[in-house]
PDB file of C-alpha atoms and ligand atoms in Angstrom:
ATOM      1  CA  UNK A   1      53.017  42.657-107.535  1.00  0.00           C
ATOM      2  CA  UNK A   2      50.053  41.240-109.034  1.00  0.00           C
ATOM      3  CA  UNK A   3      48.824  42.710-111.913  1.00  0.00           C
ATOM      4  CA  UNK A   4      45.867  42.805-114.650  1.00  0.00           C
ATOM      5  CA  UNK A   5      46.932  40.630-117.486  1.00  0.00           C
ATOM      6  CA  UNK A   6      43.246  41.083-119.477  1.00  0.00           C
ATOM      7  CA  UNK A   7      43.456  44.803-120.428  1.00  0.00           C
ATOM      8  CA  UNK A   8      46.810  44.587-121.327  1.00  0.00           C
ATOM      9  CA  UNK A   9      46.676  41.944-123.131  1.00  0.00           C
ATOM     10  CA  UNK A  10      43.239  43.583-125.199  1.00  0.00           C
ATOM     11  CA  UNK A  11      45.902  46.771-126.029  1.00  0.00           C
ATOM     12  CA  UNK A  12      48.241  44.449-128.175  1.00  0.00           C
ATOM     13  CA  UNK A  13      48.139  44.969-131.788  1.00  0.00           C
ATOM     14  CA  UNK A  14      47.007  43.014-134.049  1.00  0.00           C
ATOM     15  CA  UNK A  15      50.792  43.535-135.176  1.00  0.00           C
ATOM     16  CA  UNK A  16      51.908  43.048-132.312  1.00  0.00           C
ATOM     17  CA  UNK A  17      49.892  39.406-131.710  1.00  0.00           C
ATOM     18  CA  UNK A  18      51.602  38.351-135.069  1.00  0.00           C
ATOM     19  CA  UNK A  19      55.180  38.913-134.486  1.00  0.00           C
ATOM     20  CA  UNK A  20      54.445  36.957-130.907  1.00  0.00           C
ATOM     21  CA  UNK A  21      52.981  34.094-132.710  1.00  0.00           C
ATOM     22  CA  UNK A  22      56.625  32.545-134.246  1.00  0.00           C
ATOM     23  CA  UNK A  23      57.862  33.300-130.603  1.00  0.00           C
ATOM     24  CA  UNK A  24      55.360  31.780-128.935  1.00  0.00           C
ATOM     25  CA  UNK A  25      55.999  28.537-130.938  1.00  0.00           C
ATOM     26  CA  UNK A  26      59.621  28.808-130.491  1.00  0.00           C
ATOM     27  CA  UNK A  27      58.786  28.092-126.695  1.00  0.00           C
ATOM     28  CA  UNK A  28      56.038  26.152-126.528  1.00  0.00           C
ATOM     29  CA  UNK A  29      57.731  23.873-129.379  1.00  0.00           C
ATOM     30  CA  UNK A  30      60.879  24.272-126.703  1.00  0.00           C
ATOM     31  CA  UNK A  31      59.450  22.864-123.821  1.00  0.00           C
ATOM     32  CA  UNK A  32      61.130  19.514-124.381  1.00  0.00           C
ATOM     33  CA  UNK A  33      64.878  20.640-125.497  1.00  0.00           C
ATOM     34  CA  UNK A  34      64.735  24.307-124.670  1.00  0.00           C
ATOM     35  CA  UNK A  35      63.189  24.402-121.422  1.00  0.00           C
ATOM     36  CA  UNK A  36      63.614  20.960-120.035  1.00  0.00           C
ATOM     37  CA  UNK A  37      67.325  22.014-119.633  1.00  0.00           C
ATOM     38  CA  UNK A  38      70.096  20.694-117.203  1.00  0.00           C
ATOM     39  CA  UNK A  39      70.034  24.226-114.696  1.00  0.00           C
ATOM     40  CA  UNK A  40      73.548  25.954-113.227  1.00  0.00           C
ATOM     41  CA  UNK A  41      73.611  24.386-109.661  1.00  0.00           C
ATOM     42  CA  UNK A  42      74.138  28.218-108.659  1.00  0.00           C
ATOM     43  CA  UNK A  43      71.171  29.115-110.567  1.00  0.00           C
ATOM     44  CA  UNK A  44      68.871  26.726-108.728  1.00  0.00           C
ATOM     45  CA  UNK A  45      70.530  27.253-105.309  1.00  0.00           C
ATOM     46  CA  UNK A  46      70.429  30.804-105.574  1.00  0.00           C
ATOM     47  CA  UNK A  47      67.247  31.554-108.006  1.00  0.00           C
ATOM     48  CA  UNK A  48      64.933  29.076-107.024  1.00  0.00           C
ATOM     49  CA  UNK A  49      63.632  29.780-103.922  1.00  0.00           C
ATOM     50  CA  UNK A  50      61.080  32.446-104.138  1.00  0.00           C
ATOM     51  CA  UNK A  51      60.129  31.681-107.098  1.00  0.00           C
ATOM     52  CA  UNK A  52      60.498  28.752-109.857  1.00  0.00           C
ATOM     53  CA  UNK A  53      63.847  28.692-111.782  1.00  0.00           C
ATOM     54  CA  UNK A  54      62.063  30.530-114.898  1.00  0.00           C
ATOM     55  CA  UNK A  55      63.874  28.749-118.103  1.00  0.00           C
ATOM     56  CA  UNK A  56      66.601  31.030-119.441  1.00  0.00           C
ATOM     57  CA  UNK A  57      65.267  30.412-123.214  1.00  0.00           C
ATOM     58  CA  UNK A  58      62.037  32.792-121.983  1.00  0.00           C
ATOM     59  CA  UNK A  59      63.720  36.015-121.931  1.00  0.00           C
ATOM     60  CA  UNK A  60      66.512  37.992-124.162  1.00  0.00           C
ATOM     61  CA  UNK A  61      69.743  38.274-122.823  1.00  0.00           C
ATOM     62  CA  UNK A  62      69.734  42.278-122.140  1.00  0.00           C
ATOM     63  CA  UNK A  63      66.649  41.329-119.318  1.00  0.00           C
ATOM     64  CA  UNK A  64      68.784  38.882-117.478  1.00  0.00           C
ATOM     65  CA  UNK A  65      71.566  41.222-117.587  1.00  0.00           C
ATOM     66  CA  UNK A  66      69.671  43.797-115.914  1.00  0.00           C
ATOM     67  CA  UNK A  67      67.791  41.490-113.271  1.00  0.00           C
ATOM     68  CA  UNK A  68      70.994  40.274-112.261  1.00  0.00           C
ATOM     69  CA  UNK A  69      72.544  43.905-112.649  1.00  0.00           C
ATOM     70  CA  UNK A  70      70.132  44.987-110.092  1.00  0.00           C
ATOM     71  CA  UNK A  71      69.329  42.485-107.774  1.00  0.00           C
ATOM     72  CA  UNK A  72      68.962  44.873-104.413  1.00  0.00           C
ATOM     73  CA  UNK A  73      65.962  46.249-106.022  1.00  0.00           C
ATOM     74  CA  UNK A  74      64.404  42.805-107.106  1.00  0.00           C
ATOM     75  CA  UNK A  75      60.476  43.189-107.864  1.00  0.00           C
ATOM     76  CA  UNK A  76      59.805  44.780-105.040  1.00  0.00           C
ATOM     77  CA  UNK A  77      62.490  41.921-103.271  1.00  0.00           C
ATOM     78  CA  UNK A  78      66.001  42.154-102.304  1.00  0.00           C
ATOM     79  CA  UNK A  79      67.548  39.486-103.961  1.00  0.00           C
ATOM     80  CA  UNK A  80      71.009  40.091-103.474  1.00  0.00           C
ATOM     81  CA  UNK A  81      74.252  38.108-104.346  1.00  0.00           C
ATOM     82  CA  UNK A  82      78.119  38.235-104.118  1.00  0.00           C
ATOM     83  CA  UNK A  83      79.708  39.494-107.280  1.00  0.00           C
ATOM     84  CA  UNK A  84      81.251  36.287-107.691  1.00  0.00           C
ATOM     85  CA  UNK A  85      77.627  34.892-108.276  1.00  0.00           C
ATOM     86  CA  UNK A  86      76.587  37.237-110.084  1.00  0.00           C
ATOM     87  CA  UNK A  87      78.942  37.032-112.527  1.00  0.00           C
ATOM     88  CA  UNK A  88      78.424  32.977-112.861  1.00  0.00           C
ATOM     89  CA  UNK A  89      74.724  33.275-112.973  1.00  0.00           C
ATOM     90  CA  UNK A  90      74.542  36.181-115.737  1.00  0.00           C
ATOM     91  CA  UNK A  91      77.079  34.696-118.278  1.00  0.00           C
ATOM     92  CA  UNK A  92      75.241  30.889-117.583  1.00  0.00           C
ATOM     93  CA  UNK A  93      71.745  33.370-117.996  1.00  0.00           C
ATOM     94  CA  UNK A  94      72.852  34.805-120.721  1.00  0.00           C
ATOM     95  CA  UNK A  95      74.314  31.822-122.570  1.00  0.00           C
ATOM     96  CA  UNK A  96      70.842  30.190-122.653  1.00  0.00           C
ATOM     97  CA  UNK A  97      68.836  32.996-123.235  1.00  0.00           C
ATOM     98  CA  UNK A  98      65.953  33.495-126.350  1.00  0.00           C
ATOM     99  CA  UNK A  99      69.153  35.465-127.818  1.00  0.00           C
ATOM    100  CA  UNK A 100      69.134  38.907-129.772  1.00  0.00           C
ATOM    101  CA  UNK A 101      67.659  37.258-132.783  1.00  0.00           C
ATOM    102  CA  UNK A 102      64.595  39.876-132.263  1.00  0.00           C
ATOM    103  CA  UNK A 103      65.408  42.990-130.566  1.00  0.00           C
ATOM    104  CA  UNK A 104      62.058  43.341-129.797  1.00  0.00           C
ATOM    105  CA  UNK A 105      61.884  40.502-127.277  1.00  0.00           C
ATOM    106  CA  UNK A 106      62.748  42.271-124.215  1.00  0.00           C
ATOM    107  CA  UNK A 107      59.411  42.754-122.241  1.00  0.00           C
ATOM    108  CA  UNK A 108      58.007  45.672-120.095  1.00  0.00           C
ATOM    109  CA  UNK A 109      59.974  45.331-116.933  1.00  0.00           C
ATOM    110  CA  UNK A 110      61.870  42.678-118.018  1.00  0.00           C
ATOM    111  CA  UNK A 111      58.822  40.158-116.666  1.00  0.00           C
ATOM    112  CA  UNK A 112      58.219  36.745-118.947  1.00  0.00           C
ATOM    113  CA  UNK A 113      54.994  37.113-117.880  1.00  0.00           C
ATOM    114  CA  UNK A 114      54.256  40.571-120.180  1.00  0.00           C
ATOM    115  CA  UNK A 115      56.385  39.105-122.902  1.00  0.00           C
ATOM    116  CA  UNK A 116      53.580  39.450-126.124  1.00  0.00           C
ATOM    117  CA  UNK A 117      53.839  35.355-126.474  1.00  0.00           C
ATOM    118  CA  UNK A 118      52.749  35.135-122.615  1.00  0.00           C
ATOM    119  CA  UNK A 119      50.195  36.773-122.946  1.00  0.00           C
ATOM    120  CA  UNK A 120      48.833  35.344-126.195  1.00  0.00           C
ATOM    121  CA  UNK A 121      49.395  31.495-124.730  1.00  0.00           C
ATOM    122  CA  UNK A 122      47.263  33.012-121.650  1.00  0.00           C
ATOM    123  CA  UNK A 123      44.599  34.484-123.006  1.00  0.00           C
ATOM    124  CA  UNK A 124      41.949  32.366-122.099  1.00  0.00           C
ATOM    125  CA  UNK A 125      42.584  31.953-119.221  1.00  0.00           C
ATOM    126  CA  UNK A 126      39.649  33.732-117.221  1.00  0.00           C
ATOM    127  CA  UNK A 127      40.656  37.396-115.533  1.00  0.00           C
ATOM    128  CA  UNK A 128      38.943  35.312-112.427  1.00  0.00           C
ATOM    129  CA  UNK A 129      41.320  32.485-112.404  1.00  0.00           C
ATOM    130  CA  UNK A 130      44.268  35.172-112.320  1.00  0.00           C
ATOM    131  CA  UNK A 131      43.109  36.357-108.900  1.00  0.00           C
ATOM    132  CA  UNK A 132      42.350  33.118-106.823  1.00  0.00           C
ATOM    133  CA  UNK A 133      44.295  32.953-103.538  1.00  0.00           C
ATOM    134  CA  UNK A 134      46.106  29.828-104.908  1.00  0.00           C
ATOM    135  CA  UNK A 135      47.803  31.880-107.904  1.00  0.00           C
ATOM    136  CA  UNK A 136      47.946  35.548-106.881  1.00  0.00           C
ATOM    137  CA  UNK A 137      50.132  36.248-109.505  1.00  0.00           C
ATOM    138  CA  UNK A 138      50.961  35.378-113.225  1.00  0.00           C
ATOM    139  CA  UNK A 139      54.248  35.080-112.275  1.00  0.00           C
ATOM    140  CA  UNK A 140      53.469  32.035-109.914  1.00  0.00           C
ATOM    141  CA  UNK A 141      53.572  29.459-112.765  1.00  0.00           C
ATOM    142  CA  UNK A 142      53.575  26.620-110.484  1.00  0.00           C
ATOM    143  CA  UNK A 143      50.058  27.190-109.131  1.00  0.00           C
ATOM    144  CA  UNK A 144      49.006  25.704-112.632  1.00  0.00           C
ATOM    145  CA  UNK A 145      51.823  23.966-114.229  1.00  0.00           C
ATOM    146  CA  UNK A 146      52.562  21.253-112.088  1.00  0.00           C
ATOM    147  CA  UNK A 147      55.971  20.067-113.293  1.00  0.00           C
ATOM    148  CA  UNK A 148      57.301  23.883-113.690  1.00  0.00           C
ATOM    149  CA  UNK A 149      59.930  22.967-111.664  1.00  0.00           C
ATOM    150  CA  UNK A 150      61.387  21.076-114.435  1.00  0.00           C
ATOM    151  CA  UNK A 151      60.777  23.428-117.301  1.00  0.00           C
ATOM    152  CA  UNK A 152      57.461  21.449-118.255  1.00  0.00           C
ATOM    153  CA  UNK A 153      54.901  24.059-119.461  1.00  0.00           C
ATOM    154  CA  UNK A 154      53.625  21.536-121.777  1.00  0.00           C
ATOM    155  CA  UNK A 155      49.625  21.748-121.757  1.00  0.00           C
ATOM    156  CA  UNK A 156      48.700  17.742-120.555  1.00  0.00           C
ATOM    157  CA  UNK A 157      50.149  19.041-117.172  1.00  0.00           C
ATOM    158  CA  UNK A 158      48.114  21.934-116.213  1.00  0.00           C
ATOM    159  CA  UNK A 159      45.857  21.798-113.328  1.00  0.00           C
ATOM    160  CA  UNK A 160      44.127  24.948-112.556  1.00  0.00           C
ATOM    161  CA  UNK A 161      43.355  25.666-108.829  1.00  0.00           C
ATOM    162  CA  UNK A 162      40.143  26.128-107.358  1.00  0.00           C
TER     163      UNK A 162
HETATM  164  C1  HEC B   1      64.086  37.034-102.083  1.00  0.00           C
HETATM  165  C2  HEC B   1      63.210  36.385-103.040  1.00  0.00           C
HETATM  166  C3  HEC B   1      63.714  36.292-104.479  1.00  0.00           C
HETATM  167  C4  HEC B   1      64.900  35.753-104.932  1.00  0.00           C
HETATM  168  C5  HEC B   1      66.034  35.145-104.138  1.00  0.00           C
HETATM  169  C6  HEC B   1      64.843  35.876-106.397  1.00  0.00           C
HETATM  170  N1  HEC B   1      63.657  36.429-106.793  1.00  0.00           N
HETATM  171 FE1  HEC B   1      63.045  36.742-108.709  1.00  0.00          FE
HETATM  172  N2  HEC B   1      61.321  37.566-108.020  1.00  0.00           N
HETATM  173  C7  HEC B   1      60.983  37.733-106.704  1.00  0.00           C
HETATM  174  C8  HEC B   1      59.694  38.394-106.612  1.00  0.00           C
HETATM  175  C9  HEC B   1      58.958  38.767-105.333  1.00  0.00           C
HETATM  176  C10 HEC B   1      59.257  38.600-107.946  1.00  0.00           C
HETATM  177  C11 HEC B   1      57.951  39.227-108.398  1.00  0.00           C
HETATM  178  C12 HEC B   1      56.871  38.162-108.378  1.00  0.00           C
HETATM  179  C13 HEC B   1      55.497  38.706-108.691  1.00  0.00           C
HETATM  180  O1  HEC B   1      55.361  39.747-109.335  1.00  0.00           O
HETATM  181  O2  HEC B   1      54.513  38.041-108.304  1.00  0.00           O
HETATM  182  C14 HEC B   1      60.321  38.056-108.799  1.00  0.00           C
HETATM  183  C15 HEC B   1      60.256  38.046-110.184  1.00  0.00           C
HETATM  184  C16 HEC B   1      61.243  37.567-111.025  1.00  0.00           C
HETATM  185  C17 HEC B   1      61.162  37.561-112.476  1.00  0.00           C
HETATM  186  C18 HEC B   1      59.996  38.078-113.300  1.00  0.00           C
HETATM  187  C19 HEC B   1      58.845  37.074-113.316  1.00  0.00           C
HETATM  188  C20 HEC B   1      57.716  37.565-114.207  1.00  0.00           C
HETATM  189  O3  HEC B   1      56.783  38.186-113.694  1.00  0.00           O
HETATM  190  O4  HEC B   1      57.810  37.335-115.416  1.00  0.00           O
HETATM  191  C21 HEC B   1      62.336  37.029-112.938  1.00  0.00           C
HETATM  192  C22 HEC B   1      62.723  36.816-114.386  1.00  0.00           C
HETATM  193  C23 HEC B   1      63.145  36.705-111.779  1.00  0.00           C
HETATM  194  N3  HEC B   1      62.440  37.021-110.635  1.00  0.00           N
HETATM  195  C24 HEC B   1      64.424  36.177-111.831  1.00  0.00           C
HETATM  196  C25 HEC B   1      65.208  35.913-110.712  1.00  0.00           C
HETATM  197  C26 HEC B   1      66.591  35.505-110.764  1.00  0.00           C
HETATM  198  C27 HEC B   1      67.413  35.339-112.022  1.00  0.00           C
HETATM  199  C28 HEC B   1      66.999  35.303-109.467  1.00  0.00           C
HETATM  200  C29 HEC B   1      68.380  34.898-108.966  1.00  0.00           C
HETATM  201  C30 HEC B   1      69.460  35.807-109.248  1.00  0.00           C
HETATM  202  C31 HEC B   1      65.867  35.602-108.604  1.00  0.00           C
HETATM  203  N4  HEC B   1      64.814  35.972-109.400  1.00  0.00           N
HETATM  204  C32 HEC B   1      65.878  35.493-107.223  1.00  0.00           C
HETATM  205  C33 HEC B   1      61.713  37.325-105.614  1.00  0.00           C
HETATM  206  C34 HEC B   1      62.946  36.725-105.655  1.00  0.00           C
HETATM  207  C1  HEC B   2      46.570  30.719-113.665  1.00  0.00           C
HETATM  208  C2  HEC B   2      47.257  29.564-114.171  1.00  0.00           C
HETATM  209  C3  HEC B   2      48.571  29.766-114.914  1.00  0.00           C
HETATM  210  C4  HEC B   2      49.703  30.427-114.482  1.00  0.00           C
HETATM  211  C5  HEC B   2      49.939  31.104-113.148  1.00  0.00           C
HETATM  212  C6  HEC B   2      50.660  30.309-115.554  1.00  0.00           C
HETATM  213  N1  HEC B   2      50.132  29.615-116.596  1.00  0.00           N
HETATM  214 FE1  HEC B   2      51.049  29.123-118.334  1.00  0.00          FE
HETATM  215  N2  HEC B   2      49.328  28.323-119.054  1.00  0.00           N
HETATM  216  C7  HEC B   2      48.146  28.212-118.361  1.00  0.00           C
HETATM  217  C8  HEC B   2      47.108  27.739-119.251  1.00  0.00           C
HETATM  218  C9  HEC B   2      45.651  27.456-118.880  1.00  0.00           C
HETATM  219  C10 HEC B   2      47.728  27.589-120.525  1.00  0.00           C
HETATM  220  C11 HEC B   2      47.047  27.240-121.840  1.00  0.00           C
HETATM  221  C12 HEC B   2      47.056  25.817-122.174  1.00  0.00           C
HETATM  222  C13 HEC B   2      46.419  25.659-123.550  1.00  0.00           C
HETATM  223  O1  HEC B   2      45.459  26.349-123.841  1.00  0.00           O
HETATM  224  O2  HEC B   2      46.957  24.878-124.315  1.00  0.00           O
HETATM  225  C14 HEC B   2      49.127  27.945-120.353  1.00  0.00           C
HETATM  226  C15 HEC B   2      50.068  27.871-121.369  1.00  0.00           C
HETATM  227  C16 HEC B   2      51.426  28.102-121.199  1.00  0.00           C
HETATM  228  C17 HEC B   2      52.447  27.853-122.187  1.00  0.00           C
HETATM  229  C18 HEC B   2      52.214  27.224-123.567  1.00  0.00           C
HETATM  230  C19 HEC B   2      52.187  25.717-123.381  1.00  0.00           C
HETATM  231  C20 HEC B   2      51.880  24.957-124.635  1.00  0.00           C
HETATM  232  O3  HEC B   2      52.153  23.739-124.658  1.00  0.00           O
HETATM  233  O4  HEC B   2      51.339  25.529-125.590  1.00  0.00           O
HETATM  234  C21 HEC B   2      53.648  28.224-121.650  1.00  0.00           C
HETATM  235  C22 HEC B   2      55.023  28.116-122.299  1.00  0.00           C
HETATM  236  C23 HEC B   2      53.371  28.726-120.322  1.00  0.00           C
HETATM  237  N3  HEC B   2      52.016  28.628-120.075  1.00  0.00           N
HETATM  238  C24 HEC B   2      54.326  29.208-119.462  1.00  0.00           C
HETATM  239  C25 HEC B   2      54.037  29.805-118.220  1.00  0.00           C
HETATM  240  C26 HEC B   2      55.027  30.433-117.374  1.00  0.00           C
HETATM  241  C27 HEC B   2      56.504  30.528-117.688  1.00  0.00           C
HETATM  242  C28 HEC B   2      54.363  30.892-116.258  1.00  0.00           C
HETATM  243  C29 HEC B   2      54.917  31.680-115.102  1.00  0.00           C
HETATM  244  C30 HEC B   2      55.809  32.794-115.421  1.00  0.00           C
HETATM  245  C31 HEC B   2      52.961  30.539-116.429  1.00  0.00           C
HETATM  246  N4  HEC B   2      52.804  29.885-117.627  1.00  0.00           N
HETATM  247  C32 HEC B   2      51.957  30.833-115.509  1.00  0.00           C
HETATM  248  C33 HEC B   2      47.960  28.538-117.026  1.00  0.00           C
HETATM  249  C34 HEC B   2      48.846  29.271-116.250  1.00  0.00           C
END
């Protein structure tokens, strides 16, 4: 579900904006050891296919517990799995998570992409850009970072599309 990152991101505090500064460092400084990580087989067989496999380190550990505790209602998806996979994928999830260090983390519908340091790292990107065919939706990250796939965010491999 795509949705409008500009207004929301205009209704952060200045507070807000602060606290999501050290985050947002802690991942972009991550992209090499924190993102760039060696993936579950199970999570990229089973997690990967819709979407990229989003790096654990971008969300808390009580948001992958409930996206994998509720995987028949998946973002508007049904996404599934035996309990058996479920199990492996959470505790592997959870392992490599940001961690509780700030309770605060967990975003608004458990979605990376309205996590306060997404939206500060995105902000200039143009409301426009947001809505070409080629993106659709925030949470497509490959339609600008090429090497997503590998947990490379890092900025010399953007390409926006047309
Ligand atoms: C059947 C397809 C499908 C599968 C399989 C799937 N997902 Fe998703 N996932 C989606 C859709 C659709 C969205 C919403 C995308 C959007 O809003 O554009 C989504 C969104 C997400 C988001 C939020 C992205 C954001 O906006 O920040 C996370 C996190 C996520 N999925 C994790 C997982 C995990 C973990 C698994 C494996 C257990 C998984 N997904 C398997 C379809 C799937
Ligand atoms: C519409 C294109 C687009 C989409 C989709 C997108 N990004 Fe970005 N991303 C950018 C741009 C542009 C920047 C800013 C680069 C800069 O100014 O340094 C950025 C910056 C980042 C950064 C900071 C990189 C750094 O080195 O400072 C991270 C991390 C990041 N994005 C993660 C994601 C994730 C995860 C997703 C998907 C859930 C995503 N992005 C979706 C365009 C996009």
């Amino acid at each position: 579900m795509p949705f409008d990152l500009v207004p929301r991101f205009a209704a952060v505090s200045v507070v807000a904006l602060l606290a999501s500064l050290a985050v947002s460092d802690v991942v972009a400084e991550a992209d090499d050891t924190r993102t760039q990580i060696n993936l579950l087989p199970k999570y990229r067989q089973e997690c990967a296919t819709c979407h990229i496999a989003y790096p654990p380190v971008m969300l808390p550990p009580a948001s992958w517990q409930r996206i994998l505790g509720n995987l028949s209602h998946h973002f508007g998806s049904d996404a599934s799995l035996d309990a058996d996979s479920v199990h492996q994928i959470s505790t592997w999830l959870t392992a490599h998570s940001s961690g509780n260090a700030d309770a605060r983390a967990a975003p608004p519908e458990d979605r990376i992409t309205r996590s306060t340091w997404f939206q500060h790292d995105h902000a200039e990107v143009p409301a426009s850009v947001w809505k070409r065919p080629a993106v659709k939706s925030a949470s497509n990250c490959a339609a600008c970072h090429t090497r997503a796939d590998q947990g490379n965010f890092d900025e010399h491999f953007i390409h926006l599309p047309q």
